PDB file of C-alpha atoms in Angstrom:
ATOM      1  CA  UNK V   1       0.000   0.000   0.000  1.00 55.00           C
ATOM      2  CA  UNK V   2       1.091   3.600  -0.599  1.00 62.00           C
ATOM      3  CA  UNK V   3       2.040   5.948   2.236  1.00 63.00           C
ATOM      4  CA  UNK V   4      -1.058   8.109   1.671  1.00 71.00           C
ATOM      5  CA  UNK V   5      -3.402   5.117   1.872  1.00 73.00           C
ATOM      6  CA  UNK V   6      -1.665   3.887   5.031  1.00 72.00           C
ATOM      7  CA  UNK V   7      -1.958   7.307   6.656  1.00 77.00           C
ATOM      8  CA  UNK V   8      -5.621   7.746   5.715  1.00 83.00           C
ATOM      9  CA  UNK V   9      -6.632   4.304   6.999  1.00 80.00           C
ATOM     10  CA  UNK V  10      -4.661   4.787  10.223  1.00 83.00           C
ATOM     11  CA  UNK V  11      -6.368   8.139  10.872  1.00 86.00           C
ATOM     12  CA  UNK V  12      -9.781   6.518  10.349  1.00 88.00           C
ATOM     13  CA  UNK V  13      -8.873   3.695  12.767  1.00 87.00           C
ATOM     14  CA  UNK V  14      -7.650   6.166  15.401  1.00 90.00           C
ATOM     15  CA  UNK V  15     -10.806   8.277  14.993  1.00 91.00           C
ATOM     16  CA  UNK V  16     -13.100   5.250  15.375  1.00 89.00           C
ATOM     17  CA  UNK V  17     -11.188   4.085  18.438  1.00 91.00           C
ATOM     18  CA  UNK V  18     -11.288   7.497  20.135  1.00 93.00           C
ATOM     19  CA  UNK V  19     -15.037   7.823  19.532  1.00 92.00           C
ATOM     20  CA  UNK V  20     -15.645   4.327  20.883  1.00 91.00           C
ATOM     21  CA  UNK V  21     -13.459   4.873  23.948  1.00 93.00           C
ATOM     22  CA  UNK V  22     -15.292   8.153  24.631  1.00 93.00           C
ATOM     23  CA  UNK V  23     -18.701   6.434  24.606  1.00 93.00           C
ATOM     24  CA  UNK V  24     -17.666   3.375  26.595  1.00 94.00           C
ATOM     25  CA  UNK V  25     -15.609   5.375  29.098  1.00 95.00           C
ATOM     26  CA  UNK V  26     -18.630   7.628  29.660  1.00 95.00           C
ATOM     27  CA  UNK V  27     -20.790   4.585  30.486  1.00 94.00           C
ATOM     28  CA  UNK V  28     -18.186   3.194  32.896  1.00 94.00           C
ATOM     29  CA  UNK V  29     -17.533   6.591  34.547  1.00 94.00           C
ATOM     30  CA  UNK V  30     -21.215   7.430  35.129  1.00 94.00           C
ATOM     31  CA  UNK V  31     -21.895   4.011  36.684  1.00 93.00           C
ATOM     32  CA  UNK V  32     -18.711   4.147  38.767  1.00 92.00           C
ATOM     33  CA  UNK V  33     -19.574   7.604  40.131  1.00 91.00           C
ATOM     34  CA  UNK V  34     -23.097   6.371  40.954  1.00 89.00           C
ATOM     35  CA  UNK V  35     -21.554   3.417  42.767  1.00 89.00           C
ATOM     36  CA  UNK V  36     -19.323   5.735  44.830  1.00 90.00           C
ATOM     37  CA  UNK V  37     -22.244   8.010  45.784  1.00 88.00           C
ATOM     38  CA  UNK V  38     -24.788   5.340  46.695  1.00 86.00           C
ATOM     39  CA  UNK V  39     -22.286   2.729  47.990  1.00 84.00           C
ATOM     40  CA  UNK V  40     -24.057   0.119  45.861  1.00 85.00           C
ATOM     41  CA  UNK V  41     -24.413  -0.718  42.186  1.00 86.00           C
ATOM     42  CA  UNK V  42     -27.424  -2.098  40.344  1.00 88.00           C
ATOM     43  CA  UNK V  43     -27.209  -5.252  38.251  1.00 89.00           C
ATOM     44  CA  UNK V  44     -27.802  -3.375  34.974  1.00 90.00           C
ATOM     45  CA  UNK V  45     -25.026  -0.909  35.847  1.00 91.00           C
ATOM     46  CA  UNK V  46     -22.625  -3.787  36.579  1.00 92.00           C
ATOM     47  CA  UNK V  47     -23.363  -5.363  33.207  1.00 92.00           C
ATOM     48  CA  UNK V  48     -23.045  -2.082  31.314  1.00 93.00           C
ATOM     49  CA  UNK V  49     -19.779  -1.221  33.064  1.00 93.00           C
ATOM     50  CA  UNK V  50     -18.292  -4.671  32.390  1.00 93.00           C
ATOM     51  CA  UNK V  51     -19.381  -4.449  28.753  1.00 93.00           C
ATOM     52  CA  UNK V  52     -17.922  -0.951  28.375  1.00 94.00           C
ATOM     53  CA  UNK V  53     -14.556  -1.924  29.890  1.00 94.00           C
ATOM     54  CA  UNK V  54     -14.261  -5.033  27.723  1.00 93.00           C
ATOM     55  CA  UNK V  55     -15.003  -2.982  24.607  1.00 92.00           C
ATOM     56  CA  UNK V  56     -12.437  -0.328  25.488  1.00 94.00           C
ATOM     57  CA  UNK V  57      -9.808  -3.078  25.729  1.00 93.00           C
ATOM     58  CA  UNK V  58     -11.067  -4.662  22.481  1.00 91.00           C
ATOM     59  CA  UNK V  59     -10.800  -1.376  20.592  1.00 92.00           C
ATOM     60  CA  UNK V  60      -7.289  -0.714  21.892  1.00 92.00           C
ATOM     61  CA  UNK V  61      -6.163  -4.206  20.845  1.00 90.00           C
ATOM     62  CA  UNK V  62      -7.623  -3.845  17.342  1.00 87.00           C
ATOM     63  CA  UNK V  63      -5.984  -0.436  16.908  1.00 88.00           C
ATOM     64  CA  UNK V  64      -2.668  -1.777  18.209  1.00 89.00           C
ATOM     65  CA  UNK V  65      -2.787  -4.648  15.713  1.00 84.00           C
ATOM     66  CA  UNK V  66      -3.535  -2.185  12.921  1.00 83.00           C
ATOM     67  CA  UNK V  67      -0.662   0.133  13.927  1.00 84.00           C
ATOM     68  CA  UNK V  68       1.849  -2.714  14.143  1.00 83.00           C
ATOM     69  CA  UNK V  69       0.728  -4.081  10.757  1.00 79.00           C
ATOM     70  CA  UNK V  70       1.364  -0.738   9.055  1.00 78.00           C
ATOM     71  CA  UNK V  71       4.204   0.817  11.043  1.00 79.00           C
ATOM     72  CA  UNK V  72       6.155  -2.170  12.392  1.00 76.00           C
ATOM     73  CA  UNK V  73       6.001  -4.988   9.820  1.00 72.00           C
ATOM     74  CA  UNK V  74       8.995  -6.816  11.333  1.00 72.00           C
ATOM     75  CA  UNK V  75       7.252  -7.065  14.706  1.00 71.00           C
ATOM     76  CA  UNK V  76       4.039  -8.162  12.971  1.00 68.00           C
ATOM     77  CA  UNK V  77       5.896 -11.125  11.438  1.00 65.00           C
ATOM     78  CA  UNK V  78       7.074 -12.496  14.794  1.00 65.00           C
ATOM     79  CA  UNK V  79       4.872 -15.085  16.447  1.00 59.00           C
ATOM     80  CA  UNK V  80       5.881 -14.517  20.102  1.00 69.00           C
ATOM     81  CA  UNK V  81       4.906 -10.830  20.368  1.00 71.00           C
ATOM     82  CA  UNK V  82       1.784 -11.141  18.246  1.00 74.00           C
ATOM     83  CA  UNK V  83       0.537 -14.176  20.152  1.00 77.00           C
ATOM     84  CA  UNK V  84       0.044 -11.855  23.135  1.00 81.00           C
ATOM     85  CA  UNK V  85      -2.117  -9.558  21.000  1.00 82.00           C
ATOM     86  CA  UNK V  86      -3.994 -12.578  19.619  1.00 80.00           C
ATOM     87  CA  UNK V  87      -4.716 -13.754  23.166  1.00 83.00           C
ATOM     88  CA  UNK V  88      -6.052 -10.410  24.401  1.00 87.00           C
ATOM     89  CA  UNK V  89      -8.024  -9.866  21.194  1.00 84.00           C
ATOM     90  CA  UNK V  90      -9.679 -13.268  21.602  1.00 83.00           C
ATOM     91  CA  UNK V  91     -10.278 -12.685  25.323  1.00 87.00           C
ATOM     92  CA  UNK V  92     -11.811  -9.205  24.998  1.00 89.00           C
ATOM     93  CA  UNK V  93     -13.776 -10.327  21.947  1.00 86.00           C
ATOM     94  CA  UNK V  94     -15.400 -13.177  23.871  1.00 87.00           C
ATOM     95  CA  UNK V  95     -15.946 -11.023  26.958  1.00 90.00           C
ATOM     96  CA  UNK V  96     -17.769  -8.298  25.015  1.00 89.00           C
ATOM     97  CA  UNK V  97     -20.054 -10.846  23.333  1.00 88.00           C
ATOM     98  CA  UNK V  98     -20.827 -12.735  26.558  1.00 90.00           C
ATOM     99  CA  UNK V  99     -21.511  -9.509  28.472  1.00 91.00           C
ATOM    100  CA  UNK V 100     -23.810  -8.327  25.662  1.00 89.00           C
ATOM    101  CA  UNK V 101     -25.686 -11.637  25.940  1.00 89.00           C
ATOM    102  CA  UNK V 102     -26.048 -11.011  29.706  1.00 90.00           C
ATOM    103  CA  UNK V 103     -27.461  -7.567  28.918  1.00 90.00           C
ATOM    104  CA  UNK V 104     -29.994  -9.032  26.478  1.00 89.00           C
ATOM    105  CA  UNK V 105     -30.989 -11.642  29.064  1.00 90.00           C
ATOM    106  CA  UNK V 106     -31.433  -8.931  31.705  1.00 90.00           C
ATOM    107  CA  UNK V 107     -33.736  -6.922  29.418  1.00 88.00           C
ATOM    108  CA  UNK V 108     -35.783 -10.018  28.677  1.00 88.00           C
ATOM    109  CA  UNK V 109     -36.381 -11.119  32.261  1.00 88.00           C
ATOM    110  CA  UNK V 110     -36.964  -7.600  33.583  1.00 86.00           C
ATOM    111  CA  UNK V 111     -39.398  -6.490  30.870  1.00 85.00           C
ATOM    112  CA  UNK V 112     -41.090  -9.557  29.365  1.00 84.00           C
ATOM    113  CA  UNK V 113     -44.404 -10.751  30.813  1.00 82.00           C
ATOM    114  CA  UNK V 114     -44.786 -14.524  31.008  1.00 83.00           C
ATOM    115  CA  UNK V 115     -46.415 -16.594  33.723  1.00 83.00           C
ATOM    116  CA  UNK V 116     -44.476 -19.836  33.470  1.00 82.00           C
ATOM    117  CA  UNK V 117     -43.199 -20.905  36.933  1.00 87.00           C
ATOM    118  CA  UNK V 118     -39.599 -21.264  35.721  1.00 86.00           C
ATOM    119  CA  UNK V 119     -39.658 -17.823  34.124  1.00 86.00           C
ATOM    120  CA  UNK V 120     -41.050 -16.245  37.309  1.00 88.00           C
ATOM    121  CA  UNK V 121     -38.477 -18.072  39.472  1.00 89.00           C
ATOM    122  CA  UNK V 122     -35.603 -16.738  37.347  1.00 87.00           C
ATOM    123  CA  UNK V 123     -37.183 -13.274  37.103  1.00 87.00           C
ATOM    124  CA  UNK V 124     -37.198 -12.893  40.895  1.00 89.00           C
ATOM    125  CA  UNK V 125     -33.530 -13.952  41.122  1.00 88.00           C
ATOM    126  CA  UNK V 126     -32.177 -12.492  37.883  1.00 87.00           C
ATOM    127  CA  UNK V 127     -30.011  -9.820  39.559  1.00 87.00           C
ATOM    128  CA  UNK V 128     -28.022 -12.325  41.625  1.00 87.00           C
ATOM    129  CA  UNK V 129     -27.868 -14.850  38.789  1.00 88.00           C
ATOM    130  CA  UNK V 130     -26.502 -12.347  36.281  1.00 87.00           C
ATOM    131  CA  UNK V 131     -23.927 -10.920  38.686  1.00 85.00           C
ATOM    132  CA  UNK V 132     -22.583 -14.449  39.098  1.00 88.00           C
ATOM    133  CA  UNK V 133     -22.833 -14.958  35.348  1.00 88.00           C
ATOM    134  CA  UNK V 134     -20.384 -12.089  34.782  1.00 88.00           C
ATOM    135  CA  UNK V 135     -17.708 -14.072  36.639  1.00 89.00           C
ATOM    136  CA  UNK V 136     -18.652 -17.226  34.734  1.00 89.00           C
ATOM    137  CA  UNK V 137     -18.301 -15.297  31.461  1.00 87.00           C
ATOM    138  CA  UNK V 138     -14.810 -14.192  32.474  1.00 87.00           C
ATOM    139  CA  UNK V 139     -13.775 -17.767  33.249  1.00 88.00           C
ATOM    140  CA  UNK V 140     -15.279 -19.112  30.007  1.00 83.00           C
ATOM    141  CA  UNK V 141     -13.562 -16.425  27.958  1.00 83.00           C
ATOM    142  CA  UNK V 142     -10.207 -17.318  29.514  1.00 84.00           C
ATOM    143  CA  UNK V 143     -10.824 -21.017  28.860  1.00 81.00           C
ATOM    144  CA  UNK V 144     -11.629 -20.374  25.193  1.00 76.00           C
ATOM    145  CA  UNK V 145      -8.865 -17.818  24.622  1.00 76.00           C
ATOM    146  CA  UNK V 146      -5.889 -19.865  25.780  1.00 75.00           C
ATOM    147  CA  UNK V 147      -6.365 -22.910  23.487  1.00 69.00           C
ATOM    148  CA  UNK V 148      -7.608 -20.731  20.621  1.00 62.00           C
ATOM    149  CA  UNK V 149      -4.446 -18.636  20.757  1.00 62.00           C
ATOM    150  CA  UNK V 150      -2.274 -21.742  20.899  1.00 61.00           C
ATOM    151  CA  UNK V 151      -3.961 -23.111  17.777  1.00 56.00           C
ATOM    152  CA  UNK V 152      -3.556 -19.930  15.740  1.00 55.00           C
ATOM    153  CA  UNK V 153      -0.972 -20.444  13.051  1.00 50.00           C
ATOM    154  CA  UNK V 154       2.279 -18.511  13.495  1.00 52.00           C
ATOM    155  CA  UNK V 155       2.738 -18.292   9.745  1.00 52.00           C
ATOM    156  CA  UNK V 156      -0.505 -16.353   9.194  1.00 56.00           C
ATOM    157  CA  UNK V 157       0.994 -12.918   9.821  1.00 57.00           C
ATOM    158  CA  UNK V 158       4.067 -13.713   7.752  1.00 57.00           C
ATOM    159  CA  UNK V 159       1.763 -14.730   4.921  1.00 58.00           C
ATOM    160  CA  UNK V 160      -0.064 -11.402   5.148  1.00 55.00           C
ATOM    161  CA  UNK V 161       3.132  -9.354   4.979  1.00 53.00           C
ATOM    162  CA  UNK V 162       5.135 -11.572   2.604  1.00 52.00           C
ATOM    163  CA  UNK V 163       2.481 -12.920   0.305  1.00 47.00           C
ATOM    164  CA  UNK V 164       4.234 -11.576  -2.775  1.00 44.00           C
ATOM    165  CA  UNK V 165       7.388 -13.533  -2.036  1.00 44.00           C
ATOM    166  CA  UNK V 166       7.686 -16.778  -3.948  1.00 42.00           C
ATOM    167  CA  UNK V 167       9.485 -18.736  -1.234  1.00 45.00           C
ATOM    168  CA  UNK V 168       6.681 -18.131   1.284  1.00 45.00           C
ATOM    169  CA  UNK V 169       3.768 -18.870  -1.069  1.00 46.00           C
ATOM    170  CA  UNK V 170       3.895 -22.653  -0.697  1.00 45.00           C
ATOM    171  CA  UNK V 171       4.176 -22.438   3.070  1.00 49.00           C
ATOM    172  CA  UNK V 172       1.144 -20.131   3.213  1.00 51.00           C
ATOM    173  CA  UNK V 173      -0.935 -22.492   1.107  1.00 48.00           C
ATOM    174  CA  UNK V 174      -0.044 -25.469   3.252  1.00 45.00           C
ATOM    175  CA  UNK V 175      -1.081 -23.692   6.463  1.00 50.00           C
ATOM    176  CA  UNK V 176      -4.293 -22.123   5.163  1.00 50.00           C
ATOM    177  CA  UNK V 177      -6.468 -25.069   6.141  1.00 51.00           C
ATOM    178  CA  UNK V 178      -5.200 -25.212   9.726  1.00 52.00           C
ATOM    179  CA  UNK V 179      -5.553 -21.477  10.285  1.00 52.00           C
ATOM    180  CA  UNK V 180      -9.015 -21.379   8.706  1.00 53.00           C
ATOM    181  CA  UNK V 181     -10.133 -24.286  10.889  1.00 56.00           C
ATOM    182  CA  UNK V 182      -8.992 -22.494  14.066  1.00 57.00           C
ATOM    183  CA  UNK V 183     -10.863 -19.327  13.060  1.00 59.00           C
ATOM    184  CA  UNK V 184     -14.039 -21.231  12.186  1.00 58.00           C
ATOM    185  CA  UNK V 185     -14.016 -22.930  15.590  1.00 62.00           C
ATOM    186  CA  UNK V 186     -13.425 -19.561  17.261  1.00 64.00           C
ATOM    187  CA  UNK V 187     -16.454 -18.068  15.522  1.00 64.00           C
ATOM    188  CA  UNK V 188     -18.627 -21.102  16.264  1.00 70.00           C
ATOM    189  CA  UNK V 189     -18.006 -20.638  19.991  1.00 75.00           C
ATOM    190  CA  UNK V 190     -19.388 -17.095  19.767  1.00 76.00           C
ATOM    191  CA  UNK V 191     -22.603 -18.415  18.237  1.00 80.00           C
ATOM    192  CA  UNK V 192     -23.851 -19.505  21.661  1.00 84.00           C
ATOM    193  CA  UNK V 193     -23.973 -16.029  23.308  1.00 86.00           C
ATOM    194  CA  UNK V 194     -25.252 -14.633  20.006  1.00 84.00           C
ATOM    195  CA  UNK V 195     -28.043 -17.235  20.063  1.00 88.00           C
ATOM    196  CA  UNK V 196     -28.911 -16.231  23.632  1.00 87.00           C
ATOM    197  CA  UNK V 197     -29.346 -12.619  22.491  1.00 86.00           C
ATOM    198  CA  UNK V 198     -31.350 -13.694  19.461  1.00 87.00           C
ATOM    199  CA  UNK V 199     -33.707 -15.858  21.552  1.00 89.00           C
ATOM    200  CA  UNK V 200     -34.137 -12.996  24.034  1.00 87.00           C
ATOM    201  CA  UNK V 201     -35.070 -10.675  21.182  1.00 85.00           C
ATOM    202  CA  UNK V 202     -37.604 -13.113  19.728  1.00 87.00           C
ATOM    203  CA  UNK V 203     -39.191 -13.716  23.137  1.00 86.00           C
ATOM    204  CA  UNK V 204     -39.383  -9.953  23.702  1.00 84.00           C
ATOM    205  CA  UNK V 205     -41.303  -9.671  20.417  1.00 86.00           C
ATOM    206  CA  UNK V 206     -43.669 -12.408  21.601  1.00 86.00           C
ATOM    207  CA  UNK V 207     -44.127 -10.672  24.960  1.00 84.00           C
ATOM    208  CA  UNK V 208     -44.817  -7.333  23.255  1.00 80.00           C
ATOM    209  CA  UNK V 209     -47.340  -8.958  20.903  1.00 82.00           C
ATOM    210  CA  UNK V 210     -49.196 -10.516  23.832  1.00 80.00           C
ATOM    211  CA  UNK V 211     -49.095  -7.240  25.719  1.00 72.00           C
ATOM    212  CA  UNK V 212     -50.502  -5.203  22.802  1.00 77.00           C
ATOM    213  CA  UNK V 213     -53.302  -7.735  22.362  1.00 76.00           C
ATOM    214  CA  UNK V 214     -54.168  -7.316  26.012  1.00 72.00           C
ATOM    215  CA  UNK V 215     -54.134  -3.529  25.603  1.00 67.00           C
ATOM    216  CA  UNK V 216     -56.517  -3.855  22.657  1.00 65.00           C
ATOM    217  CA  UNK V 217     -58.935  -5.948  24.687  1.00 59.00           C
ATOM    218  CA  UNK V 218     -58.908  -3.557  27.616  1.00 61.00           C
ATOM    219  CA  UNK V 219     -58.882  -0.438  25.369  1.00 52.00           C
ATOM    220  CA  UNK V 220     -56.034   1.131  27.348  1.00 52.00           C
ATOM    221  CA  UNK V 221     -54.025   2.175  24.290  1.00 52.00           C
ATOM    222  CA  UNK V 222     -50.471   1.369  23.282  1.00 52.00           C
ATOM    223  CA  UNK V 223     -48.355   4.099  24.889  1.00 60.00           C
ATOM    224  CA  UNK V 224     -48.124   2.585  28.341  1.00 66.00           C
ATOM    225  CA  UNK V 225     -44.824   2.144  30.279  1.00 73.00           C
ATOM    226  CA  UNK V 226     -44.619  -1.575  29.561  1.00 73.00           C
ATOM    227  CA  UNK V 227     -44.880  -1.086  25.785  1.00 75.00           C
ATOM    228  CA  UNK V 228     -42.258   1.674  25.885  1.00 77.00           C
ATOM    229  CA  UNK V 229     -39.909  -0.543  27.903  1.00 76.00           C
ATOM    230  CA  UNK V 230     -40.409  -3.420  25.447  1.00 75.00           C
ATOM    231  CA  UNK V 231     -39.578  -1.216  22.463  1.00 80.00           C
ATOM    232  CA  UNK V 232     -36.465   0.300  24.085  1.00 79.00           C
ATOM    233  CA  UNK V 233     -35.145  -3.115  25.068  1.00 81.00           C
ATOM    234  CA  UNK V 234     -35.804  -4.501  21.585  1.00 81.00           C
ATOM    235  CA  UNK V 235     -33.930  -1.576  20.004  1.00 81.00           C
ATOM    236  CA  UNK V 236     -30.918  -2.226  22.219  1.00 81.00           C
ATOM    237  CA  UNK V 237     -30.890  -5.967  21.491  1.00 84.00           C
ATOM    238  CA  UNK V 238     -31.487  -5.711  17.736  1.00 86.00           C
ATOM    239  CA  UNK V 239     -28.793  -3.045  17.380  1.00 84.00           C
ATOM    240  CA  UNK V 240     -26.358  -5.433  19.056  1.00 83.00           C
ATOM    241  CA  UNK V 241     -27.406  -8.302  16.773  1.00 85.00           C
ATOM    242  CA  UNK V 242     -27.032  -6.255  13.578  1.00 86.00           C
ATOM    243  CA  UNK V 243     -23.695  -4.705  14.589  1.00 84.00           C
ATOM    244  CA  UNK V 244     -22.368  -8.041  15.808  1.00 82.00           C
ATOM    245  CA  UNK V 245     -23.158  -9.718  12.467  1.00 84.00           C
ATOM    246  CA  UNK V 246     -21.258  -6.906  10.707  1.00 84.00           C
ATOM    247  CA  UNK V 247     -18.399  -7.341  13.179  1.00 81.00           C
ATOM    248  CA  UNK V 248     -18.211 -11.104  12.529  1.00 79.00           C
ATOM    249  CA  UNK V 249     -18.110 -10.522   8.776  1.00 80.00           C
ATOM    250  CA  UNK V 250     -15.313  -7.982   9.228  1.00 79.00           C
ATOM    251  CA  UNK V 251     -13.507 -10.424  11.522  1.00 72.00           C
ATOM    252  CA  UNK V 252     -13.722 -13.107   8.832  1.00 72.00           C
ATOM    253  CA  UNK V 253     -12.383 -10.677   6.220  1.00 71.00           C
ATOM    254  CA  UNK V 254      -9.400  -9.804   8.415  1.00 68.00           C
ATOM    255  CA  UNK V 255      -8.577 -13.391   9.404  1.00 64.00           C
ATOM    256  CA  UNK V 256      -9.119 -14.797   5.898  1.00 62.00           C
ATOM    257  CA  UNK V 257      -7.169 -12.038   4.198  1.00 55.00           C
ATOM    258  CA  UNK V 258      -4.404 -14.251   2.854  1.00 51.00           C
ATOM    259  CA  UNK V 259      -6.973 -15.781   0.488  1.00 52.00           C
ATOM    260  CA  UNK V 260      -7.287 -12.333  -1.105  1.00 53.00           C
ATOM    261  CA  UNK V 261      -5.011 -10.525  -3.585  1.00 50.00           C
ATOM    262  CA  UNK V 262      -4.328  -7.559  -1.255  1.00 54.00           C
ATOM    263  CA  UNK V 263      -3.863  -9.273   2.101  1.00 63.00           C
ATOM    264  CA  UNK V 264      -2.596  -6.315   4.109  1.00 68.00           C
ATOM    265  CA  UNK V 265      -5.302  -3.985   2.781  1.00 71.00           C
ATOM    266  CA  UNK V 266      -7.995  -6.600   3.530  1.00 71.00           C
ATOM    267  CA  UNK V 267      -6.798  -6.920   7.140  1.00 75.00           C
ATOM    268  CA  UNK V 268      -6.920  -3.159   7.713  1.00 77.00           C
ATOM    269  CA  UNK V 269     -10.351  -2.770   6.084  1.00 79.00           C
ATOM    270  CA  UNK V 270     -11.637  -5.678   8.157  1.00 78.00           C
ATOM    271  CA  UNK V 271     -10.341  -4.033  11.338  1.00 80.00           C
ATOM    272  CA  UNK V 272     -11.862  -0.662  10.385  1.00 83.00           C
ATOM    273  CA  UNK V 273     -15.281  -2.280   9.947  1.00 83.00           C
ATOM    274  CA  UNK V 274     -14.810  -4.282  13.157  1.00 82.00           C
ATOM    275  CA  UNK V 275     -14.221  -1.066  15.134  1.00 85.00           C
ATOM    276  CA  UNK V 276     -17.706   0.191  14.214  1.00 87.00           C
ATOM    277  CA  UNK V 277     -19.376  -2.441  16.422  1.00 85.00           C
ATOM    278  CA  UNK V 278     -17.958  -1.512  19.860  1.00 85.00           C
ATOM    279  CA  UNK V 279     -17.927   2.203  19.027  1.00 85.00           C
ATOM    280  CA  UNK V 280     -21.475   2.772  17.797  1.00 88.00           C
ATOM    281  CA  UNK V 281     -23.265   0.350  20.134  1.00 87.00           C
ATOM    282  CA  UNK V 282     -22.054   2.290  23.185  1.00 88.00           C
ATOM    283  CA  UNK V 283     -23.969   5.389  22.071  1.00 89.00           C
ATOM    284  CA  UNK V 284     -27.082   3.298  21.363  1.00 88.00           C
ATOM    285  CA  UNK V 285     -26.892   2.011  24.946  1.00 88.00           C
ATOM    286  CA  UNK V 286     -26.487   5.564  26.274  1.00 90.00           C
ATOM    287  CA  UNK V 287     -29.586   6.746  24.415  1.00 86.00           C
ATOM    288  CA  UNK V 288     -31.571   3.708  25.564  1.00 83.00           C
ATOM    289  CA  UNK V 289     -30.708   4.052  29.277  1.00 85.00           C
ATOM    290  CA  UNK V 290     -32.487   6.878  31.128  1.00 86.00           C
ATOM    291  CA  UNK V 291     -29.681   7.472  33.658  1.00 89.00           C
ATOM    292  CA  UNK V 292     -26.971   7.546  31.001  1.00 90.00           C
ATOM    293  CA  UNK V 293     -29.104   9.671  28.677  1.00 90.00           C
ATOM    294  CA  UNK V 294     -29.751  12.267  31.392  1.00 91.00           C
ATOM    295  CA  UNK V 295     -26.070  12.316  32.350  1.00 91.00           C
ATOM    296  CA  UNK V 296     -25.066  12.862  28.709  1.00 91.00           C
ATOM    297  CA  UNK V 297     -27.551  15.742  28.424  1.00 91.00           C
ATOM    298  CA  UNK V 298     -26.065  17.353  31.542  1.00 91.00           C
ATOM    299  CA  UNK V 299     -22.576  17.039  30.075  1.00 89.00           C
ATOM    300  CA  UNK V 300     -23.708  18.534  26.760  1.00 88.00           C
ATOM    301  CA  UNK V 301     -25.353  21.453  28.571  1.00 89.00           C
ATOM    302  CA  UNK V 302     -22.151  22.116  30.532  1.00 88.00           C
ATOM    303  CA  UNK V 303     -20.049  21.972  27.365  1.00 84.00           C
ATOM    304  CA  UNK V 304     -22.473  24.334  25.621  1.00 84.00           C
ATOM    305  CA  UNK V 305     -22.285  26.765  28.563  1.00 84.00           C
ATOM    306  CA  UNK V 306     -18.489  26.662  28.559  1.00 82.00           C
ATOM    307  CA  UNK V 307     -18.351  27.347  24.819  1.00 79.00           C
ATOM    308  CA  UNK V 308     -20.735  30.289  25.206  1.00 77.00           C
ATOM    309  CA  UNK V 309     -18.583  31.665  28.019  1.00 73.00           C
ATOM    310  CA  UNK V 310     -15.454  31.539  25.866  1.00 73.00           C
ATOM    311  CA  UNK V 311     -17.168  33.264  22.933  1.00 68.00           C
ATOM    312  CA  UNK V 312     -18.385  36.138  25.120  1.00 59.00           C
TER     313      UNK V 312
END
C-alpha cells in the first residue's frame, strides 16, 4: 500500500477508536460515580460497566494490531509478540459478546411478561444470577482464549506481509487449512452467546405482541410504560445483533485475508469495519438508558455553557 493510503486508513482507525473509547468510558464513569455516591451498584449498571470496559480493551487491541501491521512490519511477522495480542483480542472479543448476551438476558427477564413458573423463578432472582454470570463469562472467555491462541498459526501474519514472495507462497498455502479451521471454531463458539441474544429478542417480540393484544382488549391504548420498555429493550438488542453480524463478517475478512489478492489492505479494512461495532453500540446504549441519557444531556449542557462563556 502507498504511504497516503496507510496514513488515511490509520487516521480513520484512530478516529473510530477514540469515539468508541469516549462512549464506553462515559458509560463506565457514570456508573462508577453512581456506585461511589450510593455505595451500591445495580445489576444493569454492573453489566453495562463490564461491557464498556471489555469494549475499550477490544478497541485498543484492534488499533494496536492495525498500527503494528502498518508501522512495524517486522514485529508483525514475529509469532511470540503477536501471540500476546492474539490472546487479548480473543479474550476481549469473547468477553464483550458474553456480556452483551447477559445484557440481552437482563432486558428479557426484567421487561417480558410470562407466567411460566420457571420464568417467574428466574425473574425474581435475575439480579443475583446475572452478577454471578459475569464471573462465569470471564472464566469461560479465559478457557476459550488460551487454546484458541495456541492453535492460531504462526505463519498467518508472515503470509499477510510476505504474500508476494515466492518462497513463502507454498508455506502459506499449506497452512491455510489449519488457520481457517482455528478461526471457524473460534467463531462457532461465539454463536452460543449470540443465540442467547437472538432468543431474548424473539421472546421480547412475543411478549410485546401478547401485551398489545391485552391492551386492545382492555382499550387502554399502546403508549403505556410496559410497551415503551419493550420497544427500548428490543432496540438495544437488535442493534447489538445487527452490529455483531457486521463485526463477525469484518472479523472473517481480516482473518481470511491471505486468500485475497491484497492481504494487508484486507486486514486493515476488516479491522476498520470491526471497530464500528464496539464504538457505535455504546452510544445506542447511552440513548436507551435513562440514567446515562440524562447524564449525557447534563454534560452537553455544561459543554455548551463553557463554549458560550469563551465566545463572550
